[in-house]
Structure formats: C-alpha cells, structure tokens
Coordinates of C-alpha atoms in Angstrom, one line a residue:
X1 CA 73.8 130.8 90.1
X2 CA 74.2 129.0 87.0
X3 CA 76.0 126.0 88.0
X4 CA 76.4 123.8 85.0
X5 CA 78.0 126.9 83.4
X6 CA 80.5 127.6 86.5
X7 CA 81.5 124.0 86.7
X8 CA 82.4 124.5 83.1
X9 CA 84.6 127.4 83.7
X10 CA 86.2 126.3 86.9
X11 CA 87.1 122.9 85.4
X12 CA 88.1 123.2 82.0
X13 CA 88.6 119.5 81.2
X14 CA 87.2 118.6 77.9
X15 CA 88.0 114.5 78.2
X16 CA 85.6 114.5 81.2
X17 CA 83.0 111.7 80.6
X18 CA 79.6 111.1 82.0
X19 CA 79.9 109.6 85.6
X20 CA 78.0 106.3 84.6
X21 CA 81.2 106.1 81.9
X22 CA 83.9 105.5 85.3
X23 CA 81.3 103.2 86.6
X24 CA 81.8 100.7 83.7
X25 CA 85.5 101.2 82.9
X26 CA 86.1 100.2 86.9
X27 CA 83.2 97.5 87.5
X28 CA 83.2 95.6 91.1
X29 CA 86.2 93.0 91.5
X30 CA 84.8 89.3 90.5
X31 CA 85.5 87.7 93.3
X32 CA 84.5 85.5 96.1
X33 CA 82.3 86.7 98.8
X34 CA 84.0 87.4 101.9
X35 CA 87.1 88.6 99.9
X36 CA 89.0 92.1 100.9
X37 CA 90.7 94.2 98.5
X38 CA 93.4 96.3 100.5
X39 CA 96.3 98.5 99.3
X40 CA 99.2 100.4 100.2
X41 CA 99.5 103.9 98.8
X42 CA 102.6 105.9 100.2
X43 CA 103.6 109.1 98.7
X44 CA 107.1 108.8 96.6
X45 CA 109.4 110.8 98.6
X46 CA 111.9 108.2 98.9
X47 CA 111.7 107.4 102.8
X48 CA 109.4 103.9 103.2
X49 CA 109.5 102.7 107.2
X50 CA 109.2 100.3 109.3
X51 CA 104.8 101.9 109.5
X52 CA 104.9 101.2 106.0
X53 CA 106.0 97.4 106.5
X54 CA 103.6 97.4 110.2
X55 CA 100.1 98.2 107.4
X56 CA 101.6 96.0 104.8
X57 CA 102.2 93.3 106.7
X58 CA 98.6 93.6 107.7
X59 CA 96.9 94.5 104.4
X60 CA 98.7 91.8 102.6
X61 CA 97.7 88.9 105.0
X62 CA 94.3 90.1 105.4
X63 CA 94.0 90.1 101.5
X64 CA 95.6 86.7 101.2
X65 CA 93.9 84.6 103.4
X66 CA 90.3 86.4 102.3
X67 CA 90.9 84.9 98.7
X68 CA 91.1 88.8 98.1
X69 CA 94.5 91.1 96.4
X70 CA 96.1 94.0 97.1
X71 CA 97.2 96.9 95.1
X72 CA 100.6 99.2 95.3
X73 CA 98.8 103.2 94.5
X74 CA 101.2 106.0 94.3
X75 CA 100.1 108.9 95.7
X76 CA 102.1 111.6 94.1
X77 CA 99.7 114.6 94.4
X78 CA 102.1 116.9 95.4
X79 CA 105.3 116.8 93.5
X80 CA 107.1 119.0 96.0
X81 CA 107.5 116.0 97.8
X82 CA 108.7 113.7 94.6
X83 CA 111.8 112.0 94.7
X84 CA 113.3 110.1 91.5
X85 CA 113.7 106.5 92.3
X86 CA 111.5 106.3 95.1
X87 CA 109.2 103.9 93.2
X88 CA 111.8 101.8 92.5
X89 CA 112.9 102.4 96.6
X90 CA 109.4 101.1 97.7
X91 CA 109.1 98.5 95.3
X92 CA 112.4 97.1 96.6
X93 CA 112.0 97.3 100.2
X94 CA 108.8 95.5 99.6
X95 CA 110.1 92.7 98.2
X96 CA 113.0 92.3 100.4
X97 CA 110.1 91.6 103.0
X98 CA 108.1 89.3 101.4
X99 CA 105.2 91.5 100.7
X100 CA 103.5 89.7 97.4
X101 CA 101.1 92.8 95.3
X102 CA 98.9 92.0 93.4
X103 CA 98.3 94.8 91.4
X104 CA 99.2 98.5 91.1
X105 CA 102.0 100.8 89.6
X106 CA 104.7 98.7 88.1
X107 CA 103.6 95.2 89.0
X108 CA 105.0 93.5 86.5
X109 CA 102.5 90.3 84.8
X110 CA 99.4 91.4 87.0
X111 CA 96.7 92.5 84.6
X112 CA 96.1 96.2 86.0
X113 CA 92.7 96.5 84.7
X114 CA 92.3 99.5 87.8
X115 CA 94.8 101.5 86.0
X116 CA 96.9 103.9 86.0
X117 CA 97.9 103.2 89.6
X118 CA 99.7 107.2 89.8
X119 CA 97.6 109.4 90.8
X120 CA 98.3 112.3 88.5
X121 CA 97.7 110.2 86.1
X122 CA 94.2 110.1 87.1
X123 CA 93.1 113.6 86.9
X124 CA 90.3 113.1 84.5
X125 CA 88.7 111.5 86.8
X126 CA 88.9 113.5 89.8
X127 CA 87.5 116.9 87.4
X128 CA 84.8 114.8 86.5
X129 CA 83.7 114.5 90.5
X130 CA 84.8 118.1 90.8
X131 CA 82.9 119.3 88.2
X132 CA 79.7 117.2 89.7
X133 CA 79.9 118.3 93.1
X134 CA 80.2 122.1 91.6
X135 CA 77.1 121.2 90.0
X136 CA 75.2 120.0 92.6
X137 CA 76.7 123.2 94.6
X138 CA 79.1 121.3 96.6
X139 CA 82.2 122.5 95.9
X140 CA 83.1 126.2 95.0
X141 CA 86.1 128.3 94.1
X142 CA 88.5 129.7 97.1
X143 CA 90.4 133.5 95.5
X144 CA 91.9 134.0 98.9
X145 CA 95.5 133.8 99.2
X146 CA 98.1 132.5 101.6
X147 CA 98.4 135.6 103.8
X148 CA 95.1 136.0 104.1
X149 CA 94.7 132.0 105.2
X150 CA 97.8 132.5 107.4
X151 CA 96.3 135.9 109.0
X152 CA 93.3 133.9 109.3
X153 CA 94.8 130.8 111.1
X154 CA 96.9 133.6 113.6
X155 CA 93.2 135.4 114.2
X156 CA 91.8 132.2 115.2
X157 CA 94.4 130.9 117.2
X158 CA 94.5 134.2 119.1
X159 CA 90.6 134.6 119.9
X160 CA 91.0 130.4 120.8
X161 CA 89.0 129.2 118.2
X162 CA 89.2 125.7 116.2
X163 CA 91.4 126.8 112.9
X164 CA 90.9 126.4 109.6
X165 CA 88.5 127.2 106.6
X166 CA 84.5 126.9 108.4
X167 CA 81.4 129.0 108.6
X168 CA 82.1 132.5 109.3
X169 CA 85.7 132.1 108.5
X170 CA 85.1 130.6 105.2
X171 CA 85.4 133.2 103.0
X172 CA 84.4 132.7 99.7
X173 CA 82.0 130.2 100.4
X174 CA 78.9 132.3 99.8
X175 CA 80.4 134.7 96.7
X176 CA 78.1 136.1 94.3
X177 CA 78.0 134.7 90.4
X178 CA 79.4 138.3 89.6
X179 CA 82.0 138.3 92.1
X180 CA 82.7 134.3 91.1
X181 CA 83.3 135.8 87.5
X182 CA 84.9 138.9 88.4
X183 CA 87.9 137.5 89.8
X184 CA 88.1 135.0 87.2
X185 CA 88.4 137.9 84.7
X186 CA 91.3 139.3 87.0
X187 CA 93.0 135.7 86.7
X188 CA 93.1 135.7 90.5
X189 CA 94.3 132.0 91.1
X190 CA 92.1 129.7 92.9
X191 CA 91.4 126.5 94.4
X192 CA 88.2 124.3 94.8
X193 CA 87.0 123.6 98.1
X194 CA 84.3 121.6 99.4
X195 CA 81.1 122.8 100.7
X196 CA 81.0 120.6 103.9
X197 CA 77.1 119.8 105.1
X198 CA 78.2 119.2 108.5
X199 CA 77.7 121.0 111.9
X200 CA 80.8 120.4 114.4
X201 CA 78.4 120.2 117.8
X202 CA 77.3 117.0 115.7
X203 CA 78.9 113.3 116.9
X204 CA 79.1 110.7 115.0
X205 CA 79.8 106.9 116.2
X206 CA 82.1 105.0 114.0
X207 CA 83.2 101.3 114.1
X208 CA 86.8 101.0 113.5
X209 CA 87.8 97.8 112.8
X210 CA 90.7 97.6 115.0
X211 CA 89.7 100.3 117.7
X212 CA 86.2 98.8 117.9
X213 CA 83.3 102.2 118.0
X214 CA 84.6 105.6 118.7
X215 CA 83.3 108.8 118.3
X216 CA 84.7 111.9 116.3
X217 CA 83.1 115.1 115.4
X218 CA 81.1 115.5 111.9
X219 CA 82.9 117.7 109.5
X220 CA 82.3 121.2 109.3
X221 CA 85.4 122.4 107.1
X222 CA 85.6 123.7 103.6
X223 CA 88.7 121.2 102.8
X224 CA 90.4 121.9 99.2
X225 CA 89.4 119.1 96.8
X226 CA 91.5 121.0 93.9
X227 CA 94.7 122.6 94.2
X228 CA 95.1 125.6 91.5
X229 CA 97.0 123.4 89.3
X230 CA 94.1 121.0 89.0
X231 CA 95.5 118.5 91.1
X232 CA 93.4 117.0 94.0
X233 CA 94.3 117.3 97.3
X234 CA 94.8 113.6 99.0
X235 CA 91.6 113.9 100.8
X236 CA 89.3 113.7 97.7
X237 CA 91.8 111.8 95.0
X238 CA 91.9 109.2 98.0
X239 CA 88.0 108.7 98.6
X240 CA 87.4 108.5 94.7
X241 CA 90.7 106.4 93.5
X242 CA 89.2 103.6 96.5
X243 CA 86.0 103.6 95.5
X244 CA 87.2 103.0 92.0
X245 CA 90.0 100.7 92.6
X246 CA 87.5 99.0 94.7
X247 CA 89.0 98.9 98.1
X248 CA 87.5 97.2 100.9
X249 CA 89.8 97.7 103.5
X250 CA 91.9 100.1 104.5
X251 CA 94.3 99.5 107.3
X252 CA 96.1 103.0 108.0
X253 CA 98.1 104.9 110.9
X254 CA 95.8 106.3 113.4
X255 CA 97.3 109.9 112.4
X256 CA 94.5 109.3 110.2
X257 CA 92.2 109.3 113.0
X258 CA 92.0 113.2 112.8
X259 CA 90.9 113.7 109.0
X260 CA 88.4 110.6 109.1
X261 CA 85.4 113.1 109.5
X262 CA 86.6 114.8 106.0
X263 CA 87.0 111.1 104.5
X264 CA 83.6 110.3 105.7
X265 CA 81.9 113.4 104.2
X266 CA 83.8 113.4 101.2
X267 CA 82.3 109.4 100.6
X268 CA 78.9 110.7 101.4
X269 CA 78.7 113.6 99.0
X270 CA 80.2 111.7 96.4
X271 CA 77.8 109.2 96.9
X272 CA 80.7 106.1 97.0
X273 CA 80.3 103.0 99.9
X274 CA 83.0 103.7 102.3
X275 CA 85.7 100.8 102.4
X276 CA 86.0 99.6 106.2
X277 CA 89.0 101.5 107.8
X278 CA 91.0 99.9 110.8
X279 CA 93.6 102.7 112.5
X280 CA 96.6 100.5 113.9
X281 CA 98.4 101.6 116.6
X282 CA 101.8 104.0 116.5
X283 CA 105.0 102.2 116.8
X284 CA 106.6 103.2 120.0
X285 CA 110.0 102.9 121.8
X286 CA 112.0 103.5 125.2
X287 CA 113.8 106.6 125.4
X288 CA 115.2 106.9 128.6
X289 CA 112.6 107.0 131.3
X290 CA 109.5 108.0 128.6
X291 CA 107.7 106.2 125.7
X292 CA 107.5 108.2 122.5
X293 CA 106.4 107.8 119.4
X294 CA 109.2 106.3 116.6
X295 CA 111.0 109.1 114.8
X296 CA 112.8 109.9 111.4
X297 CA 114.8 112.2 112.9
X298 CA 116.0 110.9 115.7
X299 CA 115.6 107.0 114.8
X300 CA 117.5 105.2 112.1
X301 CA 116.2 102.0 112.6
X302 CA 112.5 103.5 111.3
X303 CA 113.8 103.4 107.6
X304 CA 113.3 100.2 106.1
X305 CA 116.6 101.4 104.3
X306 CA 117.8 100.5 107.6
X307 CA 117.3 97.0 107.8
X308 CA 119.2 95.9 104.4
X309 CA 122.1 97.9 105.0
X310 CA 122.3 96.5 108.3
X311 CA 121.9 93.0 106.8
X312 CA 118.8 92.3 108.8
X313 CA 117.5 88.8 107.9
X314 CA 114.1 89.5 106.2
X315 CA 112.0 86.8 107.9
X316 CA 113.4 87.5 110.9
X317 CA 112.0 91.3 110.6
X318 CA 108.5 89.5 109.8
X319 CA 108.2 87.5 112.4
X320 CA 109.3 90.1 114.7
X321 CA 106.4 92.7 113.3
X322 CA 104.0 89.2 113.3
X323 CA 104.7 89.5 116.9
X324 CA 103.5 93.3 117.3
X325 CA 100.7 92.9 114.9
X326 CA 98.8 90.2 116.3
X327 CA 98.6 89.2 119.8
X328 CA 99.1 85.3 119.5
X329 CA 101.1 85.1 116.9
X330 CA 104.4 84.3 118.8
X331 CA 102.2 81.5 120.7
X332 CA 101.3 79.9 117.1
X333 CA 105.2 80.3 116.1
X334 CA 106.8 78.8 119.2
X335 CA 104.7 75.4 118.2
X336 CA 105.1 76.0 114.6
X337 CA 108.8 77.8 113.8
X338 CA 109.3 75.7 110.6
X339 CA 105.8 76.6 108.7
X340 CA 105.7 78.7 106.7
X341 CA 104.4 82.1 108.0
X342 CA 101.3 82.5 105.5
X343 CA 100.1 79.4 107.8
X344 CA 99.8 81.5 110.5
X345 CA 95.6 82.9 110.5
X346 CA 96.1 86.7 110.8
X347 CA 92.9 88.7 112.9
X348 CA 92.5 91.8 112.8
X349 CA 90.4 91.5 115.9
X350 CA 94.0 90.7 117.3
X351 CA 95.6 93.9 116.3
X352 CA 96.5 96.3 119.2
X353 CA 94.4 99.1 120.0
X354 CA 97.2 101.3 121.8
X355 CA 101.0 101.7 120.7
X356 CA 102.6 99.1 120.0
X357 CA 106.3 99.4 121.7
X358 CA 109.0 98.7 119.1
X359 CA 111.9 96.9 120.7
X360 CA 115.8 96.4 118.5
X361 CA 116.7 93.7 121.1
X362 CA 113.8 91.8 120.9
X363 CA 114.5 92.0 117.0
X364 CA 117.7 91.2 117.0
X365 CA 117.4 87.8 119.4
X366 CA 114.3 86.6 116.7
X367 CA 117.4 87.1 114.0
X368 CA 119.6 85.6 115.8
X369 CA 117.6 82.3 115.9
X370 CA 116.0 82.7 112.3
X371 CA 120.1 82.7 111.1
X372 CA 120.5 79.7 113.1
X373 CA 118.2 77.9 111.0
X374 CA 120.1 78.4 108.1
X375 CA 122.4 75.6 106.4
X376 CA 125.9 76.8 105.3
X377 CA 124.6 77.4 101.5
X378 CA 121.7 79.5 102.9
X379 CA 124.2 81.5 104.9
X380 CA 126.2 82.1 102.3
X381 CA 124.3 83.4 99.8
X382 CA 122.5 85.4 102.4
X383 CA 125.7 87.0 103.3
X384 CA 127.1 87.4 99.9
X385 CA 124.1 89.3 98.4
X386 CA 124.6 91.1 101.6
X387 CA 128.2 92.0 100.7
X388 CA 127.8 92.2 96.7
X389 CA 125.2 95.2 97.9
X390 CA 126.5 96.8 100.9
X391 CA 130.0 95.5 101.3
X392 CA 133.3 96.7 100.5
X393 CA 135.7 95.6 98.2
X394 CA 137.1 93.2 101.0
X395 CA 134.3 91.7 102.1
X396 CA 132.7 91.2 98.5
X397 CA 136.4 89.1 98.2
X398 CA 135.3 86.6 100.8
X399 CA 132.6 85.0 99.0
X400 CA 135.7 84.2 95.7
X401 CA 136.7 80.5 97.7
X402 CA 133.0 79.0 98.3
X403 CA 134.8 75.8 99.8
X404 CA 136.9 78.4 102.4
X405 CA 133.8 80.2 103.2
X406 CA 131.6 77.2 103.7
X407 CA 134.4 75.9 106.4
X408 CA 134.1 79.4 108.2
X409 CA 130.4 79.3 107.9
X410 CA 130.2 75.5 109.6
X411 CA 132.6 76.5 112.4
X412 CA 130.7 79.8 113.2
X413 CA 127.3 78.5 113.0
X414 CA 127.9 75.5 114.9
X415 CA 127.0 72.7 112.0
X416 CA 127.6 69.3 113.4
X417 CA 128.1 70.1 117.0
X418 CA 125.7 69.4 119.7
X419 CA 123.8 72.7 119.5
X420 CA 123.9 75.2 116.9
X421 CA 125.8 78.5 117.9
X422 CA 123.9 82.1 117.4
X423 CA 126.7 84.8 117.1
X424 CA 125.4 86.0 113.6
X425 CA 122.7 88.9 114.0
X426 CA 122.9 90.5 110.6
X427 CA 124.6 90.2 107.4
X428 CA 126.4 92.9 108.3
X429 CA 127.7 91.9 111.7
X430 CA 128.2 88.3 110.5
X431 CA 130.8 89.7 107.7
X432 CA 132.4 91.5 110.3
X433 CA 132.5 88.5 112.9
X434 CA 134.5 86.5 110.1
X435 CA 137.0 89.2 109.0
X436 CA 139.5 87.4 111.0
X437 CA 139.7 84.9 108.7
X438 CA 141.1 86.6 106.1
X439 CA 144.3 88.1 105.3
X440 CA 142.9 91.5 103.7
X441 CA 140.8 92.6 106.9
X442 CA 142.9 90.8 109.7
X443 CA 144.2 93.5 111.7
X444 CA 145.0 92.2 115.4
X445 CA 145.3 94.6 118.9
X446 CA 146.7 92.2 120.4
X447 CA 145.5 92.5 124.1
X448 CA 146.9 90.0 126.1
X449 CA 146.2 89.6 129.8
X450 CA 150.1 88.5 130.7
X451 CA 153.1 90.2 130.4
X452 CA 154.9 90.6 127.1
X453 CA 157.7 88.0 127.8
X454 CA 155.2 85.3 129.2
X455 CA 153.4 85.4 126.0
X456 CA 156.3 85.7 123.6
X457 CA 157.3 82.4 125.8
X458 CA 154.2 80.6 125.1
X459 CA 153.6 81.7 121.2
X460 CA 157.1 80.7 120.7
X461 CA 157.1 77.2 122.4
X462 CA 153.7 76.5 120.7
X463 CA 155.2 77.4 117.0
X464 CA 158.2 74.6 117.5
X465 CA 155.8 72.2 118.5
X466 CA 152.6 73.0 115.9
X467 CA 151.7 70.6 113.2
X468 CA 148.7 71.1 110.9
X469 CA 148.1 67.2 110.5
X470 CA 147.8 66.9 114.4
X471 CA 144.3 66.0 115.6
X472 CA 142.2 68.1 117.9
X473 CA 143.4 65.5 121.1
X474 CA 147.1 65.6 119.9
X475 CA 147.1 69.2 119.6
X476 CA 145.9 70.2 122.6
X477 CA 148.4 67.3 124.4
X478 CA 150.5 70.0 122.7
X479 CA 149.1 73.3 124.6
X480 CA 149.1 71.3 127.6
X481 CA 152.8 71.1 127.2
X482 CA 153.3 74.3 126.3
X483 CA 151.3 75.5 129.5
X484 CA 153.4 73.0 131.9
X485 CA 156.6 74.6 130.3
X486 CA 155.4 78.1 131.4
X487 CA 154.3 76.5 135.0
X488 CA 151.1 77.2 134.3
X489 CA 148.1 74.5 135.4
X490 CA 147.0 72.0 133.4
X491 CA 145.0 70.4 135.8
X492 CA 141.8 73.1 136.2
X493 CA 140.8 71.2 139.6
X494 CA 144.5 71.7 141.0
X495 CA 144.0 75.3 139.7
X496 CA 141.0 76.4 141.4
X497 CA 142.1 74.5 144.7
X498 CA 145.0 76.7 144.8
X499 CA 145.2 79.6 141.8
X500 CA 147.8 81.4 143.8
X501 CA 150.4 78.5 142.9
X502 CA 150.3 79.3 139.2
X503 CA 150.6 82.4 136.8
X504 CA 147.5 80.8 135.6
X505 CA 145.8 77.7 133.7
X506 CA 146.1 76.1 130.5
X507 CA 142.8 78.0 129.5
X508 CA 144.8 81.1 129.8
X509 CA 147.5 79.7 127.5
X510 CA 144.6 78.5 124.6
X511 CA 143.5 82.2 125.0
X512 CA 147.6 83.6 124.2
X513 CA 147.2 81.5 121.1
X514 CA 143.4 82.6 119.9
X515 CA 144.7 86.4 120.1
X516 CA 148.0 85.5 118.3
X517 CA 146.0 83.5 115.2
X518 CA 142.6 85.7 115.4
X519 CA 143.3 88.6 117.2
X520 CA 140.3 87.8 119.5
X521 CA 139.9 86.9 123.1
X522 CA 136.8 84.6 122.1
X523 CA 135.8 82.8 119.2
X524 CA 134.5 79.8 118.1
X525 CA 136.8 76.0 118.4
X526 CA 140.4 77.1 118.1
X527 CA 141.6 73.8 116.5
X528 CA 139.7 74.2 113.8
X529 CA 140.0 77.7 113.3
X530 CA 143.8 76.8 112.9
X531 CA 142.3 74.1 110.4
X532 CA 140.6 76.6 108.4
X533 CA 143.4 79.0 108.0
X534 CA 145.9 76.1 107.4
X535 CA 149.5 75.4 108.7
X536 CA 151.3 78.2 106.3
X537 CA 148.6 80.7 107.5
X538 CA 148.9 79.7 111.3
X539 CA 152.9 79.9 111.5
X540 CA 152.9 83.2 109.7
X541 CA 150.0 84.3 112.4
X542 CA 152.3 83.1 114.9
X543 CA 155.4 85.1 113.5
X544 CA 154.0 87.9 113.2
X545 CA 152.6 88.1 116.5
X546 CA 155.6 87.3 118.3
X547 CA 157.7 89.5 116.4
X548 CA 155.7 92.8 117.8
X549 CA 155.8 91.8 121.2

C-alpha cells in the first residue's frame, strides 16, 4: 500500500504544510511556571446554560489565579447545529456573569496570536494530521453507508454486543489498495476513520483531576476523524486545536467521561501531551420524590437566557454556583461578603465528585441579600437596564422621574431604617413589586376583609381628615380617629384582651387604607408611601376606591 500516495488522494489539500511548520506558527505560551491555560469551547447552537457558566466559572478562576488565561473556541464542526447570533448569545451571557476571556473568537483588544478561534476555519490544519496519520497507516477511508452502519448497529444490538465501528465489524478497515481506488473511481463518498491500536479487555488507570484515579477501557473503535466534507469530527479537531492552542486544562461535563478513551488515543497517535482533564459533576435537582439530572426540556431555569430575562442579579448567580463549585466557599464568603469574589482561592481539589444538586430557592435567598447590598443608584440602574431590555413600555416609563424612583427605591429597600428590607429577588419581580406606584400599571382588586359599607366608612372618614403636610405621628393620630369612629380598637392590648368587643383594631383600619392607595394588603411604611405618591395622587386613590365599593 502506497500510503504517501493514498494520503494524497484522500486529502486533497494543497495549503497543507510540513507538521514542524504548525509547531512554529503556535509555539508554547510564555508564561510563568505553574500557570494553566483553560478554555471554553461550546458549539454555536444558540442555547448556553447554567453547565456552561458551572465549567466557566471554574476554568476562568483556575486560569486567573494560576497567572494563566483562558480562551473562548467555537466549535462549529457540524453546521446542522449552527444558529446565527449564537456567538453573539454566548459572548453576552458571558459577560453578564462576569466571566473575563482572554483570548479566542471575537475578543476584542486580546492579541489572538492562537488564531482563528472557529474551528472550520482551521481545516488546514486538521488535513495536515489526517494526511499524517494516513501515512503512518493510522487512519483509512470508510465507503460504507448509513444503512449499512444502522443495519450494523441493529445486528449488534440484537446478538448483545458493544456497538459501533471495531474489529470484525469494522468494515473497511483492512480494504485492499485496488478496492481503496476502486471505489474512489465510482465516487462512492467517504469518510476517514481512525485505525484505533487499542484492545477493549485492556484498562487503563487515569487521574482525573477532580474525580481523583478511575479506570476506563482503552479504545478499540475506528471513530471518524473526517466527515465526507472534510470537516473533522469533534473528537480529533478537539485533541489537535488543544494541543495547538496550548491548553492545559480542561474542566468538562463528565458526559465526557464516556469518549475519554478516544481523546486519549487520539493524543497518543498524534503524538501531542495530553492537557490535564477534570470531569465536574452534573447539575442536579428535586423532582418530586427523585433526583435527576437538569433538563432543557423540561427546566427553564438551565438557560442562562433564563436568568437575564428573569432579572437575576449576576453576582448573586456567582456566588450561588461559588457555593456548588467549591466546598468552602460559602464559609470564606460568610466572613468576607464585601470582597471581592476573585479574593476568594478557588481548588479544584474542592470541586465535587458526585452531582451537585441545583436548588432556585437557595438562589433566590443569596439574591435577595446580594440586592440588599445595593444603594438606591445601584438599584436603579440595575433595574432600569433590566427594564430598557426586557420590560415593557410601562415599566421602561418608570425609570423617566430618577428623583420619584429613587424615593420608591429608599422605601422598598429599607435605606435609613434599622435593618435593610429584602423583598426584591430579581429585576423582574422588583419592577413588578413597584408597579403600584404608578398610575400606568396600578390596577387594584380591592380585597378587603370587612364588609363594603365598613370600609366605604373608613376610606371616607380618612379622606376628610388627610393632609399631605401631616407628619407620620399626626397622621396616624388621624387613623386612630378614624378607627375609634368605626368602634374599632385603638388600644391593641384592650383588643387582644377582649377581640370580641370590637369589629376589629386600628391595624385592620391601616390595612382598609393600604388596599385603597396600593391595592395591596402588605407593603412597605404606609405613611410614606402616601408621601411618595403625594396628596393629589392619594385623594384621587381614595376616590376612586370608594366610588366602586
């Protein structure tokens, strides 16, 4: 077999250079000793989730703190999968959470000297290892066709043997020259495949650098290495764009756990040092009485997508996942909440080595009291780039008045009392909470507790006796009035002695007035609310609620 001469023919790429000629254009990283090169690479179909941020997260701080980078690779190998804008999607989820690249496909004012950072754009150099490992006889040239790999995998499966392309089963793998060329001649299409060197009764022990050792099976399967088109599967553009980008590290889902023999075979032959690999655990959640694995069908809150619609307070998310990554991290943050989180040493020795169970409430009581750290002008930009995003056409209006909103913001957050409150959980529920406070979205049920006449009563009594410039003492002097008038207690300790004696309790009466002026049985200081909204605001409140019931 004339090898030279086959590789020639099966790889017809004339801008292929001497291997030595890659060596030089992508040279090791100068940098300090100790220092890890790490990377994300997703696929550009438009969905990045919450595993995505779980390995970024990861990758980035391990990078970081080593005096090391990481890179952003597409891997967009198979363009069934491509989705326009999805760059732009991953880029921008990214940087919502914080996560600083390096490097990579359209990082603006890094230096790219690894480039191109797509991986179709790097098809030179993946026919220049094809073309070497046909050579050195191995790789070779799969004719068979999908029926005949289907009917294969249904043959196996039936007898109960291990599927896919192997030994026996592998076709092609020992074709003559003259069969080689005799179905080039018939333009049959084909693929490249690897001719794997290993024996599957063979173990191998493996130290993965979350896991610790483990044990998987050496390779034994023929896996593609070109599809037909001339585009390399993931498998082999993977083990050659790391060596060449340098990688040190690779922190990855341990769904990867099941094609690490290939990856280790594929570094071998190519004759590349293998970056460490670390397989994290699967994010998990309660469903009912059983623990499954997170899912894009059934689980919205895996999109990243998720959390800026929702409004989800970006730190807040990373200090949650912080949590799930490393074991003592919400140790270090309970004694340090106001560092910055780059302080905090991340260890991958820390990382968990089973699934890691993802819970929303635990998220949303970190956001809560990550929001409650916020001053008013933090808050409002927050929730006006919220709005100016996600918001309607109402809610982008709250943020005209900055001096109205920063009033509604100091009320609802607490500013200046004795403890700061924490009813905001997202953007999105915090533009919600507020909508009372304006006239375009205040839309009252009006469920009172009392009968229709009682109230009317009360709201009517109140609206003789209301004035705007009355202080918080003299106006509730004023509710207390009101409430006597309706023989309701004013005294709570005469009240609970004997609760039977009234209709109810000035309490009662203060809640008449909040659903009258907010529409809500509970909200924040109703004095100032009534403050806020001012006196022509308040009467007309108070009108229009006593003229429905």
């Amino acid at each position: 077999m004339d090898w030279n001469k086959l590789a020639d023919v099966l790889v017809p790429d004339e801008n292929v250079k001497p291997l030595e000629y890659y060596e030089e254009l992508y040279p090791p990283r100068n940098l300090p000793q100790g220092a890890q090169v790490t990377r994300l690479a997703p696929s550009p179909t438009g969905f990045i989730h919450l595993g995505n941020l779980f390995v970024a997260i990861a990758n980035e701080r391990i990078a970081h703190q080593s005096g090391g980078l990481m890179y952003l690779r597409i891997e967009d190998t198979d363009l069934k999968r491509k989705v326009d804008g999805a760059v732009d999607a991953v880029k921008n989820a990214l940087r919502y959470f914080d996560i600083r690249f390096d490097e990579g496909a359209e990082i603006e004012g890094a230096e790219n000297a690894y480039a191109p950072y797509y991986q179709r754009e790097r098809a030179e150099l993946y026919h220049a290892y094809a073309k070497d490992l046909i050579r050195r006889g191995l790789a070779y040239p799969c004719f068979c066709t999908e029926e005949s790999l289907t009917a294969l995998r249904e043959k196996q499966t039936e007898e109960k043997k291990i599927t896919g392309y192997y030994g026996e089963y592998a076709a092609c793998r020992n074709l003559t020259e003259e069969e080689i060329y005799a179905n080039l001649a018939a333009k049959k299409p084909y693929v490249i495949r690897l001719r794997s060197q290993g024996n599957a009764e063979n173990k191998i022990t493996f130290r993965d650098e979350i896991k610790g050792d483990i044990t998987v099976t050496e390779n034994d399967q023929d896996v593609v290495i070109l599809k037909s088109d001339g585009i390399p599967t993931y498998h082999f553009a993977h083990a050659i764009d790391d060596h060449f980008m340098r990688t040190t590290l690779v922190i990855r889902g341990e769904e990867w756990l099941a094609s690490l023999p290939i990856h280790i075979e594929l570094f071998n032959v190519l004759g590349f040092n293998r970056p460490k690999y670390g397989h994290n655990c699967s994010l998990q959640k309660i469903d009912g009485e059983t623990r499954r694995k997170l899912s894009k069908r059934k689980d919205p809150e895996l999109s990243l997508e998720f959390y800026r619609q929702e409004g989800y307070y970006s730190r807040a998310v990373k200090v949650y996942m912080l949590t799930l990554l490393n074991s003592n991290f919400e140790e270090w943050y309970m004694k340090n909440p106001e560092k910055s989180l780059d302080e905090f040493k991340f260890t991958i020795g820390k990382m968990g080595k089973s699934g890691t169970l993802f819970d929303l409430d635990k998220l949303n009581d970190i956001s809560k009291n990550e929001l409650a750290k916020l001053s008013v002008e933090e808050m409002y930009h927050f929730l006006s780039d919220w709005a100016n995003e996600f918001g309607n056409d109402q809610q982008k209006g709250y943020f005209a008045d900055k001096e109205y909103m920063y009033k509604v913001l100091t009320l609802c957050m607490g500013i200046g009392g004795k403890k700061r409150r924490k009813d905001f959980t997202t953007a999105k529920q915090a533009v919600e909470f507020i909508s009372y406070f304006f006239d375009s979205t205040f839309a009252p049920e009006y469920a009172y507790r009392f009968e229709n006449e009682t109230v009317k009563k009360i709201l009517c009594d109140f609206k003789g006796k209301y004035d705007y410039a009355d202080d918080c003492s003299a106006w509730f002097d004023k509710v207390k009035e009101v409430a006597a008038n309706a023989g309701f207690a004013t005294d709570m300790k005469a009240y609970k002695a004997d609760p039977t004696a009234y209709p109810g309790n000035v309490s009662d009466v203060a809640e008449m007035l909040r659903i009258a002026t907010t529409g809500l049985a509970n909200t924040p200081d109703l004095w100032t609310i009534m403050q806020i909204l001012g006196e022509e605001r308040t009467l007309a409140r108070l009108e229009k609620a006593i003229a429905v019931l």
